[in-house]
mmCIF file of C-alpha atoms in Angstrom:
data_model
loop_
_atom_site.group_PDB
_atom_site.id
_atom_site.type_symbol
_atom_site.label_atom_id
_atom_site.label_comp_id
_atom_site.label_asym_id
_atom_site.label_seq_id
_atom_site.Cartn_x
_atom_site.Cartn_y
_atom_site.Cartn_z
ATOM 1 C CA MET A 144 -0.093 -0.469 0.248
ATOM 2 C CA ARG A 145 0.978 3.717 -0.956
ATOM 3 C CA VAL A 146 0.764 5.988 1.756
ATOM 4 C CA ARG A 147 1.171 9.417 0.165
ATOM 5 C CA LEU A 148 1.574 11.951 4.172
ATOM 6 C CA VAL A 149 0.594 15.486 3.665
ATOM 7 C CA PRO A 150 1.203 18.331 6.281
ATOM 8 C CA LEU A 151 -0.929 20.488 6.293
ATOM 9 C CA GLY A 152 0.434 23.728 7.892
ATOM 10 C CA THR A 153 3.978 23.477 9.071
ATOM 11 C CA ILE A 154 5.315 20.059 10.474
ATOM 12 C CA GLN A 155 9.051 19.270 11.249
ATOM 13 C CA ARG A 156 10.442 17.895 8.579
ATOM 14 C CA GLU A 157 12.422 15.236 10.651
ATOM 15 C CA LEU A 158 8.559 13.886 12.436
ATOM 16 C CA LEU A 159 7.194 13.531 8.835
ATOM 17 C CA VAL A 160 11.103 11.279 8.135
ATOM 18 C CA ARG A 161 10.774 8.761 11.128
ATOM 19 C CA LEU A 162 7.022 8.453 10.171
ATOM 20 C CA GLN A 163 7.762 7.321 6.441
ATOM 21 C CA ALA A 164 10.468 4.590 7.783
ATOM 22 C CA GLU A 165 8.180 3.759 10.625
ATOM 23 C CA LEU A 166 5.623 2.891 8.550
ATOM 24 C CA THR A 167 7.469 1.204 5.836
ATOM 25 C CA LYS A 168 9.722 -0.923 8.105
ATOM 26 C CA ALA A 169 6.602 -1.926 10.235
ATOM 27 C CA TYR A 170 3.657 -2.982 7.812
ATOM 28 C CA GLY A 171 5.632 -2.527 4.023
ATOM 29 C CA TRP A 172 3.110 0.812 3.829
ATOM 30 C CA TRP A 173 5.737 3.355 1.586
ATOM 31 C CA GLY A 174 4.979 6.908 2.404
ATOM 32 C CA GLU A 175 5.655 9.760 -0.161
ATOM 33 C CA ILE A 176 5.841 12.910 1.919
ATOM 34 C CA ALA A 177 4.289 15.889 0.035
ATOM 35 C CA ALA A 178 4.604 19.613 -0.204
ATOM 36 C CA PRO A 179 2.938 21.151 2.685
ATOM 37 C CA ARG A 180 -0.546 22.601 2.525
ATOM 38 C CA PRO A 181 -2.351 25.095 4.485
ATOM 39 C CA VAL A 182 -4.708 25.280 7.279
ATOM 40 C CA PRO A 183 -7.696 26.811 5.698
ATOM 41 C CA ASP A 184 -8.852 29.488 7.924
ATOM 42 C CA PHE A 185 -12.733 28.160 7.353
ATOM 43 C CA ALA A 186 -12.184 25.018 9.365
ATOM 44 C CA TYR A 187 -11.809 26.847 12.027
ATOM 45 C CA ASP A 188 -14.481 27.469 14.646
ATOM 46 C CA ARG A 189 -13.777 30.487 16.833
ATOM 47 C CA GLN A 190 -16.539 29.368 19.941
ATOM 48 C CA ARG A 191 -14.458 26.416 20.333
ATOM 49 C CA SER A 192 -11.164 27.652 19.471
ATOM 50 C CA GLN A 193 -10.110 24.048 17.384
ATOM 51 C CA TYR A 194 -10.646 23.051 14.141
ATOM 52 C CA LEU A 195 -13.430 20.583 12.546
ATOM 53 C CA SER A 196 -11.496 17.402 10.912
ATOM 54 C CA ALA A 197 -14.393 16.179 8.753
ATOM 55 C CA THR A 198 -13.156 19.859 6.732
ATOM 56 C CA LEU A 199 -9.521 19.727 6.765
ATOM 57 C CA LEU A 200 -9.954 15.492 5.257
ATOM 58 C CA ALA A 201 -12.164 17.460 2.769
ATOM 59 C CA VAL A 202 -9.049 19.302 2.082
ATOM 60 C CA LEU A 203 -7.044 16.455 1.243
ATOM 61 C CA LYS A 204 -8.928 15.057 -0.419
ATOM 62 C CA GLU A 205 -8.076 17.077 -3.350
ATOM 63 C CA PRO A 206 -7.184 15.452 -5.856
ATOM 64 C CA GLU A 207 -8.513 12.702 -5.284
ATOM 65 C CA PRO A 208 -6.427 9.453 -4.017
ATOM 66 C CA THR A 209 -5.966 7.387 -6.845
ATOM 67 C CA GLY A 210 -5.397 2.678 -6.981
ATOM 68 C CA GLU A 211 -3.834 2.229 -4.270
ATOM 69 C CA GLU A 212 -2.816 5.145 -2.492
ATOM 70 C CA LYS A 213 -3.644 7.093 0.826
ATOM 71 C CA ILE A 214 -3.725 9.952 2.006
ATOM 72 C CA LEU A 215 -2.316 10.516 5.961
ATOM 73 C CA GLY A 216 -2.835 14.493 6.226
ATOM 74 C CA LEU A 217 -1.024 15.480 9.679
ATOM 75 C CA THR A 218 -1.279 19.331 11.582
ATOM 76 C CA GLU A 219 -0.190 20.464 14.348
ATOM 77 C CA VAL A 220 -4.006 21.798 14.851
ATOM 78 C CA ASP A 221 -6.440 20.791 17.461
ATOM 79 C CA LEU A 222 -8.981 19.276 16.143
ATOM 80 C CA TYR A 223 -13.074 17.855 16.698
ATOM 81 C CA VAL A 224 -15.898 16.098 15.579
ATOM 82 C CA PRO A 225 -19.365 17.149 16.555
ATOM 83 C CA GLY A 226 -20.203 15.320 20.272
ATOM 84 C CA LEU A 227 -16.645 14.604 21.259
ATOM 85 C CA ASN A 228 -14.580 17.238 23.135
ATOM 86 C CA PHE A 229 -11.456 16.409 20.489
ATOM 87 C CA VAL A 230 -9.713 14.104 18.353
ATOM 88 C CA PHE A 231 -6.656 12.330 18.081
ATOM 89 C CA GLY A 232 -7.860 12.501 14.423
ATOM 90 C CA GLU A 233 -10.086 10.572 12.232
ATOM 91 C CA ALA A 234 -10.496 8.805 8.816
ATOM 92 C CA ASP A 235 -12.949 8.040 6.146
ATOM 93 C CA SER A 236 -12.145 4.684 4.155
ATOM 94 C CA GLU A 237 -14.539 5.891 1.495
ATOM 95 C CA TRP A 238 -11.860 8.033 -0.304
ATOM 96 C CA GLY A 239 -9.708 6.299 1.241
ATOM 97 C CA ALA A 240 -8.097 9.269 3.806
ATOM 98 C CA ALA A 241 -7.155 10.083 7.343
ATOM 99 C CA ILE A 242 -5.707 13.071 8.997
ATOM 100 C CA ILE A 243 -4.487 12.909 12.496
ATOM 101 C CA SER A 244 -3.137 16.149 15.005
ATOM 102 C CA LEU A 245 -0.130 16.295 17.175
ATOM 103 C CA LYS A 246 -0.934 18.834 18.845
ATOM 104 C CA ARG A 247 -2.365 17.151 21.751
ATOM 105 C CA LEU A 248 0.148 14.163 21.401
ATOM 106 C CA ARG A 249 2.848 16.739 22.387
ATOM 107 C CA GLN A 250 3.421 16.771 26.149
ATOM 108 C CA GLU A 251 3.806 20.764 25.907
ATOM 109 C CA PHE A 252 0.240 20.440 25.590
ATOM 110 C CA TYR A 253 -1.240 19.391 29.069
ATOM 111 C CA GLY A 254 2.026 21.314 30.230
ATOM 112 C CA LEU A 255 5.296 18.824 30.591
ATOM 113 C CA THR A 256 8.358 18.800 29.332
ATOM 114 C CA HIS A 257 9.294 18.304 25.617
ATOM 115 C CA ASP A 258 9.482 14.526 25.337
ATOM 116 C CA GLU A 259 10.461 13.815 20.688
ATOM 117 C CA ASP A 260 10.331 9.806 21.627
ATOM 118 C CA LYS A 261 7.060 9.867 23.062
ATOM 119 C CA LEU A 262 5.674 11.598 20.195
ATOM 120 C CA VAL A 263 7.381 10.109 17.876
ATOM 121 C CA ARG A 264 5.718 7.083 19.528
ATOM 122 C CA ARG A 265 2.465 8.371 19.848
ATOM 123 C CA MET A 266 1.957 10.718 16.428
ATOM 124 C CA ILE A 267 2.710 6.111 15.491
ATOM 125 C CA THR A 268 0.001 4.869 17.459
ATOM 126 C CA GLU A 269 -2.408 7.196 15.921
ATOM 127 C CA ALA A 270 -1.141 7.226 12.252
ATOM 128 C CA VAL A 271 -0.924 3.156 12.035
ATOM 129 C CA HIS A 272 -4.819 3.264 14.394
ATOM 130 C CA GLU A 273 -6.952 6.047 11.076
ATOM 131 C CA LEU A 274 -5.277 4.151 8.422
ATOM 132 C CA GLY A 275 -6.592 0.986 9.735
ATOM 133 C CA HIS A 276 -9.727 2.553 9.744
ATOM 134 C CA ILE A 277 -8.771 3.604 6.577
ATOM 135 C CA LEU A 278 -8.495 -0.144 5.554
ATOM 136 C CA ASP A 279 -12.008 -0.897 6.925
ATOM 137 C CA LEU A 280 -10.449 -2.171 10.902
ATOM 138 C CA ALA A 281 -13.681 -1.052 13.674
ATOM 139 C CA HIS A 282 -12.674 -0.244 16.670
ATOM 140 C CA CYS A 283 -11.291 -3.444 18.799
ATOM 141 C CA HIS A 284 -12.182 -3.737 22.791
ATOM 142 C CA ASN A 285 -8.317 -4.733 22.856
ATOM 143 C CA ARG A 286 -7.179 -2.510 25.169
ATOM 144 C CA ARG A 287 -3.668 -3.300 23.693
ATOM 145 C CA CYS A 288 -4.785 -2.919 20.125
ATOM 146 C CA VAL A 289 -4.000 0.040 18.110
ATOM 147 C CA MET A 290 -7.338 0.438 17.186
ATOM 148 C CA TYR A 291 -8.239 0.477 20.487
ATOM 149 C CA PHE A 292 -10.206 3.523 20.627
ATOM 150 C CA SER A 293 -8.212 6.060 22.705
ATOM 151 C CA ASN A 294 -10.515 8.243 24.608
ATOM 152 C CA SER A 295 -7.303 9.854 26.276
ATOM 153 C CA LEU A 296 -3.402 9.668 25.846
ATOM 154 C CA LYS A 297 -3.323 7.514 28.283
ATOM 155 C CA ASP A 298 -5.354 4.878 26.014
ATOM 156 C CA THR A 299 -2.575 5.615 23.307
ATOM 157 C CA ASP A 300 0.635 5.394 25.704
ATOM 158 C CA ASN A 301 -1.110 1.997 26.702
ATOM 159 C CA LYS A 302 -1.958 0.581 23.303
ATOM 160 C CA GLY A 303 1.164 0.467 20.826
ATOM 161 C CA ALA A 304 1.376 0.801 17.923
ATOM 162 C CA GLN A 305 0.753 -2.912 17.451
ATOM 163 C CA PHE A 306 -2.261 -4.659 15.629
ATOM 164 C CA CYS A 307 -3.879 -7.882 18.080
ATOM 165 C CA SER A 308 -3.898 -11.196 16.159
ATOM 166 C CA ARG A 309 -7.787 -10.728 15.182
ATOM 167 C CA CYS A 310 -7.368 -7.289 13.663
ATOM 168 C CA HIS A 311 -3.685 -8.189 12.259
ATOM 169 C CA HIS A 312 -5.323 -11.294 10.773
ATOM 170 C CA GLN A 313 -8.217 -9.198 8.797
ATOM 171 C CA LEU A 314 -5.549 -7.301 6.892
ATOM 172 C CA LYS A 315 -3.742 -10.026 6.218
ATOM 173 C CA LYS A 316 -6.567 -11.480 4.361
ATOM 174 C CA GLU A 317 -7.119 -8.351 2.547
ATOM 175 C CA GLY A 318 -3.396 -8.623 1.371
ATOM 176 C CA PHE A 319 -2.865 -5.324 3.507
ATOM 177 C CA LEU A 320 0.314 -6.623 4.961
#
């Protein structure tokens, strides 16, 4: 599977390169880093001081992914979906596009000291989770599976970036692993 990594706004190139390498090494999902695109102002909700993730997803779909290509957007802005306080990311399996935000994956968001290794682990976990949704995996009940729903950063840290045997089998059966 080919994944186009699309920065929305400014993302450290080193983070994109590390994510690209991890997706290739761990899953065989080859990643191409695209040119950065601006974060659209019209996605911003002033009352919430957050960006509507569905709107950013729609922007990522232009141009539409072709063939086996999937799109993973990365941004530093805070995301939400209606009905939730925030989301780490969102995916649209029909279009083959997903987005993750690094904002709440950073220690600094919680008033803690920057930790690059934690940020990278969390970024990889959430990227694999959203790519799993693109590949039609639902949320998993196994708390250690990457497809477990992260309601908090603790959930993300506890589950890690690996699929449980059931989810792994499903992806393998479909030819994605």
